[in-house]
Coordinates of C-alpha atoms in Angstrom, one line a residue:
M13 CA 0.3 -0.2 0.1
L14 CA 2.4 2.3 1.2
R15 CA 4.8 1.7 -2.5
R16 CA 0.8 2.8 -4.0
V17 CA 0.8 6.0 -2.5
V18 CA 4.7 7.0 -3.2
A19 CA 4.0 6.1 -7.0
V20 CA 1.1 7.8 -6.9
L21 CA 2.6 11.1 -5.6
A22 CA 5.8 10.9 -7.7
L23 CA 3.6 10.2 -10.8
A24 CA 1.7 13.7 -9.1
M25 CA 5.0 15.4 -8.7
A26 CA 6.1 14.5 -12.3
A27 CA 2.5 16.2 -13.8
T28 CA 3.2 19.0 -11.5
A29 CA 6.8 19.3 -12.9
C30 CA 6.1 18.6 -17.0
G31 CA 2.9 21.3 -16.2
S32 CA 5.1 24.7 -15.1
T33 CA 7.5 24.4 -17.9
A34 CA 4.8 24.4 -21.7
A35 CA 7.0 22.3 -24.2
P36 CA 8.0 24.4 -27.0
T37 CA 5.8 24.9 -29.8
A38 CA 7.5 24.3 -33.4
G39 CA 8.4 27.4 -34.4
Q40 CA 10.4 27.9 -31.0
A41 CA 12.5 25.1 -31.3
T42 CA 12.8 25.9 -34.6
Q43 CA 14.2 28.9 -33.6
S44 CA 16.0 28.1 -30.7
A45 CA 18.3 25.4 -33.1
A46 CA 19.0 28.2 -35.5
A47 CA 20.0 30.7 -32.6
A48 CA 22.5 28.1 -31.5
K49 CA 24.0 27.5 -35.3
P50 CA 26.9 29.1 -36.5
V51 CA 25.8 31.6 -39.7
S52 CA 27.5 33.5 -42.6
I53 CA 27.4 35.8 -45.2
K54 CA 29.8 36.9 -47.6
G55 CA 29.5 40.7 -48.9
A56 CA 29.7 42.3 -51.5
D57 CA 33.2 42.8 -51.2
G58 CA 33.7 39.8 -51.3
V59 CA 35.0 39.1 -47.5
A60 CA 32.7 36.4 -45.2
V61 CA 31.7 37.6 -42.4
E62 CA 30.9 34.5 -39.7
L63 CA 29.0 34.7 -36.5
K64 CA 29.1 32.2 -33.7
A65 CA 25.4 32.3 -33.6
P66 CA 22.8 34.3 -35.6
A67 CA 23.5 38.5 -34.3
T68 CA 21.0 40.2 -32.5
K69 CA 22.2 43.1 -32.0
V70 CA 22.7 45.2 -35.1
V71 CA 24.1 48.4 -36.2
S72 CA 22.5 49.6 -40.1
L73 CA 24.5 52.4 -42.0
E74 CA 22.0 52.4 -44.8
W75 CA 18.0 52.5 -44.8
T76 CA 17.6 49.9 -47.3
Y77 CA 18.8 47.6 -44.8
T78 CA 17.3 49.5 -41.6
E79 CA 13.9 49.1 -44.0
D80 CA 14.8 45.2 -44.2
L81 CA 15.7 44.5 -40.8
L82 CA 12.6 46.5 -39.8
A83 CA 10.5 43.7 -42.7
L84 CA 12.6 40.3 -41.0
G85 CA 11.3 42.3 -37.3
V86 CA 14.6 43.0 -35.9
T87 CA 14.7 46.6 -35.0
P88 CA 18.3 47.6 -34.9
V89 CA 20.2 49.0 -32.0
G90 CA 22.0 52.0 -34.0
V91 CA 20.3 53.1 -37.4
A92 CA 22.6 56.0 -39.7
D93 CA 20.7 58.9 -40.4
V94 CA 17.2 58.5 -38.3
D95 CA 15.2 61.8 -39.2
N96 CA 16.1 61.6 -42.5
Y97 CA 14.9 57.8 -42.9
E98 CA 11.6 58.7 -41.1
T99 CA 10.7 61.4 -43.8
W100 CA 12.3 59.5 -47.0
V101 CA 11.2 56.3 -45.7
T102 CA 7.6 55.7 -44.7
A103 CA 7.1 51.9 -45.3
G104 CA 7.0 49.8 -42.8
E105 CA 8.1 50.1 -38.8
R106 CA 9.4 53.2 -37.7
V107 CA 12.7 53.6 -35.8
K108 CA 12.3 57.1 -33.9
G109 CA 12.9 56.2 -30.4
R110 CA 13.4 52.9 -30.6
T111 CA 17.0 53.2 -32.0
T112 CA 20.3 54.9 -31.4
D113 CA 21.0 57.4 -34.4
V114 CA 24.6 56.4 -35.2
G115 CA 25.6 59.5 -37.1
T116 CA 25.2 60.5 -41.2
R117 CA 25.4 57.3 -43.6
Q118 CA 28.7 59.0 -44.4
E119 CA 30.0 59.5 -41.5
P120 CA 28.3 57.4 -39.1
S121 CA 30.0 58.0 -35.5
L122 CA 32.3 55.4 -34.5
E123 CA 32.3 56.4 -30.9
K124 CA 28.4 56.0 -30.7
I125 CA 28.9 52.6 -32.2
T126 CA 31.3 51.3 -30.3
A127 CA 29.4 52.0 -27.1
L128 CA 26.0 50.2 -28.5
A129 CA 28.8 46.4 -28.4
P130 CA 26.9 45.5 -31.3
D131 CA 27.6 41.5 -33.0
L132 CA 27.1 43.2 -36.3
I133 CA 27.4 46.5 -38.9
V134 CA 25.3 46.3 -42.1
A135 CA 27.0 48.8 -44.6
E136 CA 27.0 49.8 -47.9
K137 CA 29.3 49.4 -50.2
F138 CA 29.9 52.6 -51.9
R139 CA 29.8 54.3 -48.6
V140 CA 31.6 52.9 -45.8
G141 CA 34.9 52.4 -48.0
Q142 CA 37.0 55.4 -45.2
N143 CA 35.0 53.9 -41.8
L144 CA 36.0 50.3 -42.5
D145 CA 38.6 49.2 -41.0
A146 CA 37.6 51.2 -38.1
L147 CA 34.8 49.8 -38.2
K148 CA 35.7 46.5 -38.3
Q149 CA 38.0 47.2 -34.8
I150 CA 34.4 47.3 -33.4
A151 CA 32.6 43.9 -34.7
P152 CA 32.3 42.1 -38.0
V153 CA 31.1 44.4 -40.9
V154 CA 29.0 42.4 -43.4
V155 CA 29.2 44.6 -46.6
L156 CA 26.3 44.9 -48.9
D157 CA 25.6 46.4 -52.6
Y158 CA 22.1 47.9 -53.4
T159 CA 22.6 47.8 -56.7
G160 CA 23.8 44.1 -57.0
E161 CA 26.2 45.6 -60.6
G162 CA 27.9 42.7 -62.1
R163 CA 25.6 39.8 -60.0
G164 CA 24.2 39.4 -62.9
R165 CA 21.3 39.8 -62.1
T166 CA 18.0 42.0 -62.4
Q167 CA 17.9 45.3 -59.1
Y168 CA 14.2 43.6 -58.4
A169 CA 16.1 40.2 -58.3
H170 CA 18.8 41.5 -56.1
M171 CA 16.5 43.5 -53.8
R172 CA 15.0 39.8 -52.8
Q173 CA 18.3 37.7 -52.3
T174 CA 19.7 41.0 -50.2
L175 CA 16.9 40.1 -47.7
K176 CA 17.4 36.6 -47.7
D177 CA 21.1 37.0 -46.9
L178 CA 20.5 39.4 -44.3
A179 CA 18.0 36.5 -42.7
V180 CA 20.2 34.3 -42.1
V181 CA 22.8 35.7 -39.9
V182 CA 19.9 36.9 -37.8
G183 CA 18.4 34.0 -38.1
R184 CA 14.7 35.2 -40.1
Q185 CA 15.0 33.1 -42.5
A186 CA 11.7 32.1 -42.4
E187 CA 10.2 35.7 -42.0
A188 CA 12.3 36.7 -45.0
D189 CA 9.6 34.2 -47.1
R190 CA 6.6 35.3 -45.3
V191 CA 7.3 39.1 -45.9
L192 CA 8.7 38.4 -49.9
A193 CA 5.6 36.5 -50.2
G194 CA 3.3 39.2 -49.2
L195 CA 5.4 41.4 -52.1
D196 CA 4.0 38.6 -54.8
A197 CA 0.7 39.0 -53.2
K198 CA 0.9 42.7 -53.6
I199 CA 2.0 42.4 -57.3
A200 CA -0.6 41.1 -58.3
E201 CA -3.1 42.4 -56.5
V202 CA -2.1 46.2 -58.0
K203 CA -2.0 43.6 -61.6
G204 CA -5.6 42.7 -61.0
R205 CA -6.6 46.4 -59.9
L206 CA -4.5 47.9 -62.7
E207 CA -6.6 45.3 -65.2
K208 CA -10.2 46.0 -63.6
A209 CA -9.7 49.6 -64.1
G210 CA -8.2 49.2 -67.8
K211 CA -5.1 50.8 -67.0
A212 CA -3.3 47.5 -67.6
G213 CA -0.3 48.6 -69.9
T214 CA -0.5 52.2 -69.2
D215 CA 2.6 53.9 -70.3
Y216 CA 4.4 55.9 -67.2
T217 CA 7.4 57.4 -66.1
V218 CA 9.1 58.0 -62.1
T219 CA 11.0 60.2 -61.2
Q220 CA 12.0 61.7 -58.0
G221 CA 12.5 65.9 -57.9
Y222 CA 14.3 68.3 -55.3
T223 CA 16.3 71.4 -55.5
G224 CA 20.0 71.5 -56.6
E225 CA 22.1 74.3 -57.1
N226 CA 19.0 76.8 -57.5
A227 CA 17.4 74.8 -59.9
P228 CA 14.8 71.5 -59.8
V229 CA 16.6 68.2 -60.7
L230 CA 15.2 65.3 -61.8
R231 CA 16.5 61.5 -60.9
L232 CA 14.2 60.0 -64.0
L233 CA 13.9 55.8 -63.4
A234 CA 15.5 53.7 -65.9
D235 CA 14.5 50.4 -67.0
N236 CA 17.6 49.2 -65.3
S237 CA 15.8 50.3 -62.1
L238 CA 13.9 48.3 -59.1
A239 CA 10.7 51.0 -59.5
A240 CA 10.9 50.2 -63.3
Q241 CA 11.3 46.1 -62.9
V242 CA 8.6 46.0 -60.8
L243 CA 5.9 48.2 -62.2
A244 CA 6.5 45.7 -65.2
E245 CA 5.5 43.6 -63.2
T246 CA 2.3 44.5 -62.8
G247 CA 1.8 44.9 -66.7
L248 CA 3.0 49.0 -66.6
K249 CA 5.3 50.1 -69.7
N250 CA 8.0 52.7 -68.8
A251 CA 8.3 55.5 -71.4
W252 CA 11.6 56.3 -70.6
K253 CA 14.5 55.1 -72.5
G254 CA 17.3 57.1 -71.4
K255 CA 20.4 55.4 -70.0
G256 CA 20.3 54.6 -66.2
D257 CA 23.6 55.1 -63.5
S258 CA 24.1 51.7 -61.7
W259 CA 21.3 52.5 -59.1
G260 CA 18.6 52.5 -62.3
M261 CA 18.5 56.7 -62.8
T262 CA 19.2 59.2 -65.1
E263 CA 19.7 62.5 -63.1
T264 CA 18.3 65.6 -65.3
D265 CA 16.2 68.6 -65.8
V266 CA 12.6 69.9 -67.5
E267 CA 13.8 69.8 -70.8
A268 CA 14.4 65.6 -70.9
L269 CA 10.6 65.2 -69.8
K270 CA 10.0 65.6 -73.7
Q271 CA 10.7 62.8 -74.2
V272 CA 8.0 61.5 -72.3
D273 CA 5.6 63.8 -72.7
K274 CA 2.0 61.4 -73.9
A275 CA 3.1 59.1 -70.7
T276 CA 1.9 59.8 -67.1
L277 CA 3.9 61.0 -64.9
L278 CA 4.5 59.5 -61.7
Y279 CA 6.6 61.6 -59.3
V280 CA 8.4 62.1 -55.7
A281 CA 9.4 64.8 -54.0
S282 CA 9.4 66.5 -50.7
D283 CA 6.2 68.4 -48.8
K284 CA 9.5 70.7 -47.8
D285 CA 11.0 70.9 -51.9
N286 CA 8.0 70.0 -53.8
V287 CA 9.3 71.0 -57.0
F288 CA 7.0 69.9 -59.3
T289 CA 4.3 72.3 -57.5
G290 CA 7.0 74.8 -57.1
A291 CA 9.7 75.9 -59.5
L292 CA 8.5 73.5 -62.5
A293 CA 4.8 74.8 -61.9
K294 CA 6.1 78.6 -63.2
N295 CA 8.4 77.0 -66.0
P296 CA 7.2 77.0 -69.7
I297 CA 8.4 73.7 -70.8
W298 CA 6.6 72.1 -68.1
Q299 CA 3.9 73.8 -68.4
G300 CA 3.6 72.6 -72.8
L301 CA 4.1 69.3 -71.5
T302 CA 0.5 67.1 -72.4
F303 CA 0.8 65.1 -69.3
V304 CA 0.7 69.0 -67.3
K305 CA -2.3 69.8 -69.2
E306 CA -4.0 66.6 -69.2
K307 CA -3.5 66.6 -65.9
R308 CA -1.6 63.1 -65.6
A309 CA 1.3 64.4 -63.2
L310 CA 0.3 62.3 -60.5
P311 CA 2.2 62.6 -57.3
L312 CA 2.6 60.1 -54.9
D313 CA 3.5 59.7 -51.0
P314 CA 6.4 61.8 -50.5
G315 CA 7.9 59.3 -48.2
T316 CA 8.0 56.2 -50.9
W317 CA 11.6 55.8 -51.1
L318 CA 12.6 54.4 -54.8
W319 CA 15.6 52.4 -53.7
G320 CA 14.6 50.2 -50.9
G321 CA 13.1 46.7 -50.1
P322 CA 10.4 45.0 -49.9
K323 CA 8.1 47.0 -47.9
T324 CA 9.2 50.5 -49.4
T325 CA 8.1 48.7 -52.9
E326 CA 4.7 47.1 -51.9
Q327 CA 4.4 51.0 -50.9
L328 CA 5.0 52.1 -54.7
L329 CA 3.0 49.8 -56.0
E330 CA 0.1 51.2 -53.3
E331 CA 1.3 54.2 -54.4
T332 CA 0.8 54.0 -57.8
A333 CA -2.4 52.2 -58.1
K334 CA -3.7 54.7 -56.3
A335 CA -2.2 57.3 -58.8
L336 CA -3.9 55.8 -61.7
G337 CA -7.0 55.3 -60.3
A338 CA -7.5 51.7 -59.5

């Protein structure tokens, strides 16, 4: 009898102990397993960065990678140029008040970054040159390249791959798949809306405008740009056939718009420096353009960043659809 009582008590105690610590879900188990494994990424500079475990304290020195990390559910401990990020990149999660501003993208503060004790720094190849060695003294640095020039793939494909690469070093591969699936769904949705509204195949030109040396400067997006490539996925046709630089843009002036004046102009400009409603509005060349006279010069949200990741790409798709009445 005593043995039976002891056995029952032992079983009860075991059950209580099991109940006090819930078994991990499949997702938690997978994440824990991933967190325990070394990860690596080969940068655009050809240097492989290896970590003993996925990074949790990341400093981002470029807006695109800040957006990517946030989309993956990782809030960087440090971000370059926070105020301008909040102004120019309005898609996705916000960072102001949730991270430390570590200075400009061109000249980040080494002191601030050191104080954050990051386990990874993410930098852009064309900006980081003079600071790279100093940054490597603080933490491992992965150097990425937004344009993907020389990689044999489009900017759109490169943007998707960059998100996947970052997901590996922060242990968020499943989240990357989810984000990209959401982008694919958005493309299909916008394509359907355009077809339903009779806007499929519309000729357009996308530009960002700002004031430079007291005159309007226009960045027209060429076919090698992310914007043109993703809009092509919806069936829209880019009317601008000028040569784009490695970022996919042709920096020019109002004269160039004569080449596309039969198309619809989609433009982005800061509220504080809107050259389209300001200086250009009084310009005779601008006033004579067909898309101006026919009221087809259409604004997109001022915070629509044209050189970003999946979330800004989704925003571009939505803003374009709304501007075209779809």
